[in-house]
Short mmCIF file of C-alpha atoms (C1' of nucleotides) in Angstrom, two decimals:
data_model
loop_
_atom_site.label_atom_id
_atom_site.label_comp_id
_atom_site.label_asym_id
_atom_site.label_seq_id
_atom_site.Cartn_x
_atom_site.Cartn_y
_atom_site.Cartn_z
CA UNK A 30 33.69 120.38 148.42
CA UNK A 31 35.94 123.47 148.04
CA UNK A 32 34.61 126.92 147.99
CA UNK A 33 34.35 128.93 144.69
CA UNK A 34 37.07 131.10 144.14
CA UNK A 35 39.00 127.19 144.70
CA UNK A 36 37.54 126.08 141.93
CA UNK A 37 36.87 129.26 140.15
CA UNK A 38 40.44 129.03 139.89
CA UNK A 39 41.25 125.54 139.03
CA UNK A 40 38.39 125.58 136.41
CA UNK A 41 39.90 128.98 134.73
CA UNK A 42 43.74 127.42 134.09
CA UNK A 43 44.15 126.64 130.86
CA UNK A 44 40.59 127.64 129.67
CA UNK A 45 40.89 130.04 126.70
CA UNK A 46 36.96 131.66 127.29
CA UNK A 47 33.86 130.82 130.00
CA UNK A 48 30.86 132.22 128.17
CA UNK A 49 29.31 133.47 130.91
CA UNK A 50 31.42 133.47 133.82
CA UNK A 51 28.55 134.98 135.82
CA UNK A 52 26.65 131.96 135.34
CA UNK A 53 29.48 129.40 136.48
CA UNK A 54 29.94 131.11 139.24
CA UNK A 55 26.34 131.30 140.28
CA UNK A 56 26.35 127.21 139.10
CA UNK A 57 29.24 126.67 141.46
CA UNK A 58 27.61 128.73 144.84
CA UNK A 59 24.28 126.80 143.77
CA UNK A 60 26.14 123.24 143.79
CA UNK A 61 27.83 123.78 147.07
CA UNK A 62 24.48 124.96 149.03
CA UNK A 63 22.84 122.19 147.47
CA UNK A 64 25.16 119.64 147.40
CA UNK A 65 24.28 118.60 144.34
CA UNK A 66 27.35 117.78 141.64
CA UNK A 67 27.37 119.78 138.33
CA UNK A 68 26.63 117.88 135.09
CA UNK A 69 29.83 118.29 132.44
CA UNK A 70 29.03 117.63 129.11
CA UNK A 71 30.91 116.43 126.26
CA UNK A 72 29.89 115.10 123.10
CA UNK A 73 31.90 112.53 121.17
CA UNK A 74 31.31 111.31 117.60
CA UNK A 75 31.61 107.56 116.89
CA UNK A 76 32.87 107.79 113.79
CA UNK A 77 35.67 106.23 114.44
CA UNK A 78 38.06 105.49 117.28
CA UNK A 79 41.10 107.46 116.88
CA UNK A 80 41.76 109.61 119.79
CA UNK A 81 44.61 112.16 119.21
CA UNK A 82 45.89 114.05 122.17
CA UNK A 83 44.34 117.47 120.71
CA UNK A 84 40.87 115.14 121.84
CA UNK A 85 41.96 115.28 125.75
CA UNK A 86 42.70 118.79 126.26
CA UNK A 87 38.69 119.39 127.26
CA UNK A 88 38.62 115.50 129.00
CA UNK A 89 41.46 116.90 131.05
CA UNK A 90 39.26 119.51 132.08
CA UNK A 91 36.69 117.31 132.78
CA UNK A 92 38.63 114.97 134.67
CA UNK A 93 39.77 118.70 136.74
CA UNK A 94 35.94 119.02 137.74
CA UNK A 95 35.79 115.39 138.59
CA UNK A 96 38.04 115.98 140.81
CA UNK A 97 36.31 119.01 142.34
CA UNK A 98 33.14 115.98 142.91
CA UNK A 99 31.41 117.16 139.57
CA UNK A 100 29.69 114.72 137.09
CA UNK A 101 31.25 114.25 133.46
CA UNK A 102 29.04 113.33 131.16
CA UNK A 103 30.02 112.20 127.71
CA UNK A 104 27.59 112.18 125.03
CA UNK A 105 27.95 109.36 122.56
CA UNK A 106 26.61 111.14 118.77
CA UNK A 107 25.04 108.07 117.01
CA UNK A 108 22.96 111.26 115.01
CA UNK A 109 24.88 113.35 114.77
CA UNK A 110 27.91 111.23 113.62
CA UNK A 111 25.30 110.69 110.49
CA UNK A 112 26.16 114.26 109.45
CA UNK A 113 29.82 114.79 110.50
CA UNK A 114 30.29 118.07 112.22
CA UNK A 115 30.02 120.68 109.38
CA UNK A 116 33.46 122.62 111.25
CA UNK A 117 35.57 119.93 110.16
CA UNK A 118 36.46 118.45 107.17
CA UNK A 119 34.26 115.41 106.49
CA UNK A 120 32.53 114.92 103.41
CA UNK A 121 29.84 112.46 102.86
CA UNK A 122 29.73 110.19 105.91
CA UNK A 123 28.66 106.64 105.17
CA UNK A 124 25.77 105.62 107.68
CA UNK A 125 26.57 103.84 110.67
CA UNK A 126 25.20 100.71 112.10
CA UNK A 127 24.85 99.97 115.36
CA UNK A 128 27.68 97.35 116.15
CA UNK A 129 29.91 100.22 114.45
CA UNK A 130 28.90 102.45 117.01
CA UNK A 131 29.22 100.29 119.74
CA UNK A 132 32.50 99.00 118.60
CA UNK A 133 34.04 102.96 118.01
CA UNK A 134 32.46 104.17 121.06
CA UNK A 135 33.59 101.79 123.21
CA UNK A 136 37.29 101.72 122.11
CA UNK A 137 36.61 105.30 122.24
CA UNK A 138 35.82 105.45 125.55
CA UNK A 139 38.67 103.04 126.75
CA UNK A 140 41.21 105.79 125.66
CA UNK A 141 38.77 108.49 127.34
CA UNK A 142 39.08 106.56 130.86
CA UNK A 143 42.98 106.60 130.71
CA UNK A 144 42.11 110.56 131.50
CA UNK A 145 38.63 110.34 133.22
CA UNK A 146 37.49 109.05 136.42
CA UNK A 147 34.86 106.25 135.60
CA UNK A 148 32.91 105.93 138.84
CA UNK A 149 32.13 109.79 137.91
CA UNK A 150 31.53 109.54 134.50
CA UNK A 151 27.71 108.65 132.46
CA UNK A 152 27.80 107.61 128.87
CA UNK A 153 24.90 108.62 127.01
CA UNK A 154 23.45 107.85 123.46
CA UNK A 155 21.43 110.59 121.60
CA UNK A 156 19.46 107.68 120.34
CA UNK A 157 18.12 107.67 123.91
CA UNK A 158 16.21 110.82 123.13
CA UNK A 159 16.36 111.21 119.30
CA UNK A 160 15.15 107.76 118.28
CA UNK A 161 11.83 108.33 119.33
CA UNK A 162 10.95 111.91 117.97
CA UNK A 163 8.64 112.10 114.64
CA UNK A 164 8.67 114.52 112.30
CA UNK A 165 6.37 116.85 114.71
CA UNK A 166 9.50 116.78 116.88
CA UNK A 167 11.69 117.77 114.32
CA UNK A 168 9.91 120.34 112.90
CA UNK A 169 10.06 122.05 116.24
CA UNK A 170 13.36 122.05 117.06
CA UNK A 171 14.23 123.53 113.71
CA UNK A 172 11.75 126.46 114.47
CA UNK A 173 13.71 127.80 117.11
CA UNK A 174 16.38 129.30 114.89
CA UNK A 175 16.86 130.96 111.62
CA UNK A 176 19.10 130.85 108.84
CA UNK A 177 20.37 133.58 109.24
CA UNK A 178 21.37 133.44 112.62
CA UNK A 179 23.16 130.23 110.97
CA UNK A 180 24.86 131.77 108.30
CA UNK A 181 26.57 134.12 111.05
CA UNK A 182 28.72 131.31 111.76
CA UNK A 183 31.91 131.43 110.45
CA UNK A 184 31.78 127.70 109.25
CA UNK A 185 29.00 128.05 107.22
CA UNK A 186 29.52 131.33 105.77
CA UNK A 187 32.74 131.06 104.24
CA UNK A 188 31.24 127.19 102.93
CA UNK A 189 28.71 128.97 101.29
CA UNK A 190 30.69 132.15 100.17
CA UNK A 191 33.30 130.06 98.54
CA UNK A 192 30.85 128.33 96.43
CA UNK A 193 31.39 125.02 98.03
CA UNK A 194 28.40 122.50 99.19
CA UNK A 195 26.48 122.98 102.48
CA UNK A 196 23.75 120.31 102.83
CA UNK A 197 20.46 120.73 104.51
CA UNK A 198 20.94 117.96 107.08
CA UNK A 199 24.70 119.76 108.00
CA UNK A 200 22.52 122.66 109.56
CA UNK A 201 21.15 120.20 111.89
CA UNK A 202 24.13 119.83 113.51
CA UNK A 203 24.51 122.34 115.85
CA UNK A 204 20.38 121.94 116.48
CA UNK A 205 21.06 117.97 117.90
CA UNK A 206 24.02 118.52 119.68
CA UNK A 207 22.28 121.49 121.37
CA UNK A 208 19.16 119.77 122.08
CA UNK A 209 21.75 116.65 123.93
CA UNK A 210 22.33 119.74 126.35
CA UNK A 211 18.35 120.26 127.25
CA UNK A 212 18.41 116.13 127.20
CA UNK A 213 20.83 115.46 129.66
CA UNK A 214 20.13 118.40 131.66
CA UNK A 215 23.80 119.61 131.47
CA UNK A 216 25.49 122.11 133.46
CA UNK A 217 28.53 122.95 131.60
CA UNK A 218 29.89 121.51 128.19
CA UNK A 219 33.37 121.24 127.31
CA UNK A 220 35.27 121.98 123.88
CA UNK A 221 37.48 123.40 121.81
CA UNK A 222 36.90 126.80 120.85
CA UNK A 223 35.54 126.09 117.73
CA UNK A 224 32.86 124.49 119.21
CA UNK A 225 31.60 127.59 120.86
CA UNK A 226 28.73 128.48 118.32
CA UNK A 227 27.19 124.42 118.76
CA UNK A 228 28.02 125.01 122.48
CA UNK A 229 25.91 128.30 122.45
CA UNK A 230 23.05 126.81 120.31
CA UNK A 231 22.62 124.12 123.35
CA UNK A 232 22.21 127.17 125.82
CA UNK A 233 19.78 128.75 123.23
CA UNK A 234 17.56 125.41 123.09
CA UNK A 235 18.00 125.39 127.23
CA UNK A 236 16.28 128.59 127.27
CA UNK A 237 13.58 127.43 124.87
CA UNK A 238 12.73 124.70 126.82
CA UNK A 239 12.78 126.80 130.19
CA UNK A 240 15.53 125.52 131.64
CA UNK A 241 19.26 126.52 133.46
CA UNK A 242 21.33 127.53 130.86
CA UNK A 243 24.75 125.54 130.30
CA UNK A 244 28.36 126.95 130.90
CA UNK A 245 30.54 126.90 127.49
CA UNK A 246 34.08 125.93 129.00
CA UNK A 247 35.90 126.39 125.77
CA UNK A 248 39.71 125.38 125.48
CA UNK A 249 41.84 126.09 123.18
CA UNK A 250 42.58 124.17 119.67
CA UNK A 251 45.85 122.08 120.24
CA UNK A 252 47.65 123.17 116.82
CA UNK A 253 49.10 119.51 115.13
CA UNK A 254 52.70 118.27 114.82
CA UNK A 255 52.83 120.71 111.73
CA UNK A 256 52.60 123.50 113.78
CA UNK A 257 50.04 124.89 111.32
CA UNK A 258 46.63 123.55 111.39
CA UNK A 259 44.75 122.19 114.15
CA UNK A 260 45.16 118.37 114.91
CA UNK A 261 43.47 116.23 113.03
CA UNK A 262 43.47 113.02 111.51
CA UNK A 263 42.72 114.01 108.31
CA UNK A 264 45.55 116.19 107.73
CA UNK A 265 48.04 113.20 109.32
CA UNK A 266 49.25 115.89 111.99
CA UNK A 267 48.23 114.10 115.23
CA UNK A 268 49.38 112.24 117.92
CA UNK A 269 47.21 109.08 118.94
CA UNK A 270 46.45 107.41 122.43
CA UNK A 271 46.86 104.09 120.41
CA UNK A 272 50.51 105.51 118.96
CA UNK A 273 53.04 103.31 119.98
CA UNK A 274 55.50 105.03 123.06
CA UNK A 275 58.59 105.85 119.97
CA UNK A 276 56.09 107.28 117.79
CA UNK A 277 55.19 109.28 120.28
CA UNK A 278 58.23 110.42 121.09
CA UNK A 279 59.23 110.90 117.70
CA UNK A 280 55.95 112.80 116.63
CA UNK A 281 56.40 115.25 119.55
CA UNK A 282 59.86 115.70 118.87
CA UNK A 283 59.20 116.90 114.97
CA UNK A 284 56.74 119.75 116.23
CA UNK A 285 58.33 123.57 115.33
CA UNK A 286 60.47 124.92 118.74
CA UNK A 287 57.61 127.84 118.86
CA UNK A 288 55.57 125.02 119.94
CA UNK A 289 56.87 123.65 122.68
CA UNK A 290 55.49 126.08 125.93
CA UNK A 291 51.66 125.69 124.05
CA UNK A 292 52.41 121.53 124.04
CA UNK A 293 53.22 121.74 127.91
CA UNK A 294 50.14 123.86 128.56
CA UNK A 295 48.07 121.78 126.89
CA UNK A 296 48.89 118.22 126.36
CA UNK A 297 50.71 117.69 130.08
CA UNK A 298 50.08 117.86 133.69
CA UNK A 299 53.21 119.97 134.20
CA UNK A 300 52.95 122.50 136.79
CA UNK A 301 52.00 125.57 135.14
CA UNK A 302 54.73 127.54 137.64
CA UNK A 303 56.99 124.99 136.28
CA UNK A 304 56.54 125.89 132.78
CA UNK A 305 57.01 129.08 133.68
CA UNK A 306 60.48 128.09 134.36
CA UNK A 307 60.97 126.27 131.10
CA UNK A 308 59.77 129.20 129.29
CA UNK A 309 62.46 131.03 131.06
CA UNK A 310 65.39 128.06 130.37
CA UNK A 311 64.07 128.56 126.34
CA UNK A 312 64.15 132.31 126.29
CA UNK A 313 67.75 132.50 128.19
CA UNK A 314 68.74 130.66 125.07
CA UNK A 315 69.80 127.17 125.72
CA UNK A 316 69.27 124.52 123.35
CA UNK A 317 65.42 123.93 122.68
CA UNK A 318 66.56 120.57 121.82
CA UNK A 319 66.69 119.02 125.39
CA UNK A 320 63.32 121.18 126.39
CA UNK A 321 61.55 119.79 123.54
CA UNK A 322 63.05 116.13 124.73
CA UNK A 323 61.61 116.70 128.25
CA UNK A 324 58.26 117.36 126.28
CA UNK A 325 57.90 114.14 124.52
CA UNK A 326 59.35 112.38 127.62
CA UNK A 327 56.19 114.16 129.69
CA UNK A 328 53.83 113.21 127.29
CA UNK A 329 55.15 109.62 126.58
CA UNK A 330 55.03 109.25 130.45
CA UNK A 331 51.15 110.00 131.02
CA UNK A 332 50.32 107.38 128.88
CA UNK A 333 52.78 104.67 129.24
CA UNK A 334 54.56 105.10 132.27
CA UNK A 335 57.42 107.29 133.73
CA UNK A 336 59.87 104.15 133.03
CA UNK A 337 58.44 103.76 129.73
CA UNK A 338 59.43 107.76 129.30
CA UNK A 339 62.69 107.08 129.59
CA UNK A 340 63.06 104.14 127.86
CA UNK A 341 61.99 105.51 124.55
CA UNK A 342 64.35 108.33 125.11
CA UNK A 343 67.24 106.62 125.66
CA UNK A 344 66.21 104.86 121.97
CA UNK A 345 65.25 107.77 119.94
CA UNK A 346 68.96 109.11 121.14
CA UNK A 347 70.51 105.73 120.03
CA UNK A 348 68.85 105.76 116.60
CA UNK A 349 68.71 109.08 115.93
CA UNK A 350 71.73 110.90 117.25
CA UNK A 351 74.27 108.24 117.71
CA UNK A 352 72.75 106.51 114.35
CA UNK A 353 72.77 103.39 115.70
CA UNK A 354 70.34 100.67 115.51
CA UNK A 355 67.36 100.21 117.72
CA UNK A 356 67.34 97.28 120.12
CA UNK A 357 63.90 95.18 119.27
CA UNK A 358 63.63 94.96 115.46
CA UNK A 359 60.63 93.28 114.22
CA UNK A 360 61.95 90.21 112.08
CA UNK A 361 60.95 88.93 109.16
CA UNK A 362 61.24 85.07 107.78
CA UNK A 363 62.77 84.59 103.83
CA UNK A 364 63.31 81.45 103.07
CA UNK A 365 64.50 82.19 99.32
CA UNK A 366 68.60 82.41 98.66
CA UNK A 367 69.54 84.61 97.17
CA UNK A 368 66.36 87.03 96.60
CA UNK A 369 66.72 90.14 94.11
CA UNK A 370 66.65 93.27 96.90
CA UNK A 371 63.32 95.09 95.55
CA UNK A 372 61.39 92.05 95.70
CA UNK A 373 62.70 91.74 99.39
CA UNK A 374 62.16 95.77 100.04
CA UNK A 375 58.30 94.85 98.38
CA UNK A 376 57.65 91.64 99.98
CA UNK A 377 58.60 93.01 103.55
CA UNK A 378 56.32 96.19 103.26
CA UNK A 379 59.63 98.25 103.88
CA UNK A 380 59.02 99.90 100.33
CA UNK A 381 54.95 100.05 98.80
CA UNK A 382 55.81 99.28 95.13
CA UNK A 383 58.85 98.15 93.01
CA UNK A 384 59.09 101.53 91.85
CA UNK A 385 59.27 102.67 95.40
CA UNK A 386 62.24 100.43 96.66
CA UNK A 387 64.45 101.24 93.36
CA UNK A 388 64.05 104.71 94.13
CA UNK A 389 65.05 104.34 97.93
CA UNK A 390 68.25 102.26 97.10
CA UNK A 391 68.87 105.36 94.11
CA UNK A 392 68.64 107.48 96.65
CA UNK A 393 70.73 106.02 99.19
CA UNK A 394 68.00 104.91 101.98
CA UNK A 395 68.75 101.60 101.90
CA UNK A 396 71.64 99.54 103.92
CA UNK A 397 71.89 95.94 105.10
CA UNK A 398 74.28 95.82 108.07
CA UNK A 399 75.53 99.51 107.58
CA UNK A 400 76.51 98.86 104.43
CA UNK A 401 74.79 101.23 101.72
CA UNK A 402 73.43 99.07 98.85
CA UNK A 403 73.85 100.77 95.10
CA UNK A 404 72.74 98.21 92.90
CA UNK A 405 69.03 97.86 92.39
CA UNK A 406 69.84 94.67 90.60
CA UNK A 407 71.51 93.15 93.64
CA UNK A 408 70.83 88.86 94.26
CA UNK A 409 71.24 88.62 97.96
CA UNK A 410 72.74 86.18 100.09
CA UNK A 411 70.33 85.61 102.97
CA UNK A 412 72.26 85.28 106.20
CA UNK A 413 70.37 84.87 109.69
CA UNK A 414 70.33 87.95 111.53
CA UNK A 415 70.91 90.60 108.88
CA UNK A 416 69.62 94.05 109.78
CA UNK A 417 67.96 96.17 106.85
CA UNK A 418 67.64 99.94 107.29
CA UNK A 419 65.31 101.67 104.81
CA UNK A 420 65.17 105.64 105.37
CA UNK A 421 66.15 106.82 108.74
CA UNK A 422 63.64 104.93 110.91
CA UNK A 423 62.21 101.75 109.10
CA UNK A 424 64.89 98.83 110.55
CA UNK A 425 64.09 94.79 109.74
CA UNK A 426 65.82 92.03 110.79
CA UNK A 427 66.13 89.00 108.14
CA UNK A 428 65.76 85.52 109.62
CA UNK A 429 67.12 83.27 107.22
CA UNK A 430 64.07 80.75 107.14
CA UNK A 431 64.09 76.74 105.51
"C1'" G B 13 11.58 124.17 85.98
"C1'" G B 14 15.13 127.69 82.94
"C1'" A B 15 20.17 129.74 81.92
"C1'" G B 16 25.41 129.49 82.83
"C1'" A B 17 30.02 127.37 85.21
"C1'" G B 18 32.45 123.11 86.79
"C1'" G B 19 34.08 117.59 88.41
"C1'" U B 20 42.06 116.39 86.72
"C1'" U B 21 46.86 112.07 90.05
"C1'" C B 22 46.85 112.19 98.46
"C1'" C B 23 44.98 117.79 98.56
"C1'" C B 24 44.73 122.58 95.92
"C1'" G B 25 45.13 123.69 90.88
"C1'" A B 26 46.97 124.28 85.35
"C1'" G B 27 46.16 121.68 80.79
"C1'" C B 28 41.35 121.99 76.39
"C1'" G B 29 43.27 116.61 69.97
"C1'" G B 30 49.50 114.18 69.54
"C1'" C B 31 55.58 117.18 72.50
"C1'" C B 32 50.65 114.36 78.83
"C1'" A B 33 51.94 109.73 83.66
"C1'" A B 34 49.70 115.28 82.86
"C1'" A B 35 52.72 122.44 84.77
"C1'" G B 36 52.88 124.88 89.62
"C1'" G B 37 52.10 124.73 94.94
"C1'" G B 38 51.16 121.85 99.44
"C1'" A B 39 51.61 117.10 101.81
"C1'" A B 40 54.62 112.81 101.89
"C1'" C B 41 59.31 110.25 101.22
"C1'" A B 42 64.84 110.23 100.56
"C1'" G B 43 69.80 112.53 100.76
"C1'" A B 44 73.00 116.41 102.76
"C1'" C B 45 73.47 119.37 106.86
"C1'" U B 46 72.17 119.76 112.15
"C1'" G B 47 70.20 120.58 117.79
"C1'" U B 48 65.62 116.43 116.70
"C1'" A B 49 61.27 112.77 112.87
"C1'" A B 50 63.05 121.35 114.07
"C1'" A B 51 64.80 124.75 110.19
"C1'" U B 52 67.36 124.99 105.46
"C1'" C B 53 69.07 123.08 100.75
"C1'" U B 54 68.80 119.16 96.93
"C1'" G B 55 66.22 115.22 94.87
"C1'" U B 56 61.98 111.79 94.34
"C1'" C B 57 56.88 111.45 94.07
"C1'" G B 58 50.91 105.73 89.13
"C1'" U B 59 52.00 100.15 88.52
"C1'" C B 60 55.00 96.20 86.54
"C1'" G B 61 62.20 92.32 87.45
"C1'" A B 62 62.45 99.16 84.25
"C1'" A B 63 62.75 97.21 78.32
"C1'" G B 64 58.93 98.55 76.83
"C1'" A B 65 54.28 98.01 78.36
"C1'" C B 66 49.89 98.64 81.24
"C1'" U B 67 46.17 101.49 84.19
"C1'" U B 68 44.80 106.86 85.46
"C1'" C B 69 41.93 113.03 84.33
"C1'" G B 70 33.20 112.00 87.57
"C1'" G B 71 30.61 107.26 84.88
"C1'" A B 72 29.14 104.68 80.27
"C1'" G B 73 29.41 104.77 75.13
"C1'" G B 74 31.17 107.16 70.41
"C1'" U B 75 34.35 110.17 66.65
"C1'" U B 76 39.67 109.82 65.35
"C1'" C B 77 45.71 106.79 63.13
"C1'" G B 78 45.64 109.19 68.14
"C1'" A B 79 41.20 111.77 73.52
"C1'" A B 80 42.13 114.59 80.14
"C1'" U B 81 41.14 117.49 75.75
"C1'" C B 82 35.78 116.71 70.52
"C1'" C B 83 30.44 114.35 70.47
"C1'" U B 84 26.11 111.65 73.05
"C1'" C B 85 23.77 110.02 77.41
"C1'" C B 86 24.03 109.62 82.68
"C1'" C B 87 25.66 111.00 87.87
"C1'" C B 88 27.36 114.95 91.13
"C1'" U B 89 28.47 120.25 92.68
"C1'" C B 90 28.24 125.65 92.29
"C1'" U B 91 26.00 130.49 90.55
"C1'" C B 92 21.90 133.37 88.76
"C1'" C B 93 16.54 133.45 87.55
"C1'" A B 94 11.55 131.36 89.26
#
RNA sequence: GGAGAGGUUCCCGAGCGGCCAAAGGGAACAGACUGUAAAUCUGUCGUCGAAGACUUCGGAGGUUCGAAUCCUCCCCUCUCCA
C-alpha cells in the first residue's frame, strides 16, 4: 500500500474541498497500520439509467482509491429515489417498483463498471436497512436535527423564500442518505459539491450513533455542454455513456472555448502536467478549434476506443467542414413512386409534423443528393440510393422498395 | 379551520370577453457567416396535403353570437392568521 502523503496526493488532484482533511489523513495512517481498506461511498438514485459524464467525475475518484486498494461502495437509493433529491430539479416522482429498480440500477451500474474496478466494488440497497424500520425508527432519526439547521441549506431556503413548494418527505432526504453512511459503515463519500450539506448530515448521524466520522471528498460540478448550468438531463445539456461515439464528439465539440481546460480536468485521464501544456498552446493563441478537437477525441476514446477516437473525427471533419456526406447512413425502405416530399420528411421521422418538414424545405434544410429542394409541393421520383439531408446533421438514404 | 394570491403553449412569464394559436425572454430548430454542433446575425417555433379547419391556457360544467379571460363546483400550490 503506498504511504500517505502518496495518496494524500493522488486523492487531492482534482478534488475541489476534503471536509476535514485532518480526518483523511488520520483514516489513511489508520488503514495502512491496520491493513484494513477504506470504505468509499457513493450513493446512486435509480431513477433512471442515464449516466452523463458530469456522473463519473466522483466514480473516477473512486476508481483513484481503488487503485490505492480501497473499497468503493455504491449505494443503490430505492428510498430515497421515492423523494428525488430536493437539490435538483425533480418534481413529483412517481413510485418505483422493484423490477424498475433492478432494471435502472443495473444498467446503471453497467456504465459505472466501464470506470470502476468490480472485484473492489459492493452494491448496496437502502432497502437492506430501511425496509425494516417502523415508525419508532423513523421518529428517531428525524430527532437528531432541526429545521432550522435545515433551512440553512441553500436548497431549501431559497425553495421556501421564493414561495415555491418544499414537501415534508423532501426533508428526509438528506436524513436517509446520511443514515446509508452509519449503515454501511463508510469511510469517505464521494460527490459533487453540492452534495456537501447531505454528505455532512451522514457524518452528523455517524456521530450520533458513536461511530468514525466519514470523509466528504467533494468534486467539483462538471458545468453542461451549455456552458451555463450544471449537467443534467433535464436541461438536455449532457453527454451520456449510452451516446453514440459522433454524438459524442459532436456534443463536446459545441461546448463554449472557456470550457475546454475544466472538460480535460474533469471528464479525461489526461495528464494534469499535460494540460498544463494545452492551457499554454490555448493562451499563446492558436486556434482553440483543434484543442477542443483533441478534447472530444480524449473523451470519445475512454469510452469507445482510441481507434474509435479517431474514426469519429475523421467523420465529424467530413460532414462538417468539408460538408460532405457521412459514410454509414441509416436507410430507409419507400415503396410508393412518386411520394409528395413532407409525407416522406414525416413518414421517415426526419421532420416531427407536416408543419415541421414545410418549414425545413422553406427554410432551405432540406436536399436530396445536394440538390436544395424549394417546392413543398414536390411528387418525387423514388430512385434507389438517394441521399436526403435535413438540417446540417440528419442524412437518410432512400431504398427504393417493391 | 379562517383570510388573501395564484395554476397560461418545452421552461419562465404577459394577457383578464372578440384584433389570441396567445406579447416578451430562454431553450430548441433552420439559414448566413465561421474555427466547430463555438460566437454573432436573421428567421422559424400546436396539429392537419396549408384552404380553411381542428385541438390548446389546472379539471368538469355553465353564461354568451363569441371565453385563457365572466359564473359554479372540484383538484393543486403559495402567503398571512390560528
Amino acid at each position: 500500500m503506498k504511504c500517505v502523503e502518496d495518496q494524500m496526493k493522488m486523492i487531492k488532484k482534482g478534488v475541489e474541498e476534503i471536509i476535514p482533511k485532518e480526518d483523511l489523513i488520520k483514516k489513511i495512517e489508520k488503514s495502512i497500520k491496520t491493513n484494513k481498506p477504506l470504505r468509499i461511498k457513493y450513493g446512486i438514485d435509480p431513477t433512471g439509467y442515464d449516466v452523463h459524464i458530469g456522473h463519473l467525475v466522483p466514480i473516477r475518484k473512486m476508481r483513484e482509491f481503488q487503485d490505492l486498494g480501497h473499497t468503493g461502495v455504491i449505494i443503490i437509493g430505492d428510498f430515497t429515489a421515492q423523494i428525488g433529491d430536493p437539490t435538483g430539479r425533480d418534481e413529483s416522482r412517481p413510485p418505483l417498483t422493484a423490477e424498475m429498480v433492478k432494471k435502472n440500477s443495473e444498467k446503471y451500474m453497467e456504465q459505472l463498471f466501464t470506470v470502476l474496478d468490480k472485484d473492489k466494488t459492493e452494491i448496496r440497497y437502502q432497502s437492506e436497512w430501511f425496509g425494516g424500520m417502523n415508525m419508532m425508527d423513523v421518529i428517531k432519526l428525524m430527532s437528531k436535527f432541526t429545521l432550522a439547521q435545515f433551512m440553512a441549506h441553500d436548497t431549501f431556503r431559497k425553495r421556501w423564500e421564493s414561495g415555491n413548494p418544499l414537501f415534508m418527505n423532501e426533508i428526509m432526504y438528506p436524513l436517509l442518505q446520511g443514515y446509508d453512511s452509519v449503515a454501511i459503515n463508510s469511510d469517505i463519500e464521494l460527490g459533487a459539491t453540492e452534495q456537501k450539506f447531505n454528505i455532512l448530515c451522514g457524518r452528523d448521524m455517524q456521530r450520533f450513533y458513536n461511530m468514525d466520522q466519514q470523509v466528504a471528498v467533494l468534486s467539483p460540478i462538471l458545468l453542461g455542454t451549455d456552458g451555463i448550468n450544471k449537467m443534467g438531463k433535464s436541461l438536455n445539456n449532457y453527454i451520456a455513456v449510452f451516446d453514440l461515439p459522433f454524438d459524442k464528439y459532436g456534443k463536446v465539440m459545441s461546448i463554449p472555448d472557456n470550457l475546454i481546460l475544466n472538460y480535460f480536468n474533469y471528464a479525461t485521464k489526461v495528464d494534469p502536467d499535460e494540460i498544463d501544456n494545452i492551457k499554454k498552446e490555448l493562451e499563446s493563441g492558436s486556434n482553440p478549434k483543434y484543442i477542443k478537437q483533441r478534447l472530444a477525441r480524449e473523451i470519445v476514446s475512454l469510452y469507445h476506443g482510441a481507434e474509435e477516437g479517431m474514426k469519429v473525427e475523421e467523420e465529424f471533419n467530413k460532414i462538417f467542414s468539408q460538408k460532405e456526406i457521412p459514410t454509414d447512413i441509416e436507410e430507409y425502405t419507400v415503396s410508393q413512386s412518386p411520394l409528395w416530399i413532407v409525407k416522406l420528411l414525416t413518414d421517415s421521422n426526419l421532420c416531427a409534423s407536416g408543419g415541421e418538414a414545410r418549414r425545413m424545405i422553406k427554410q432551405g434544410a432540406v436536399s436530396i443528393n445536394g440538390e436544395k429542394i424549394t417546392d413543398e409541393n414536390l411528387q418525387l421520383e423514388i430512385l434507389s440510393e438517394q441521399i436526403i439531408k435535413v438540417g446540417k446533421r440528419k442524412f437518410l438514404k432512400i431504398i427504393k422498395g417493391s
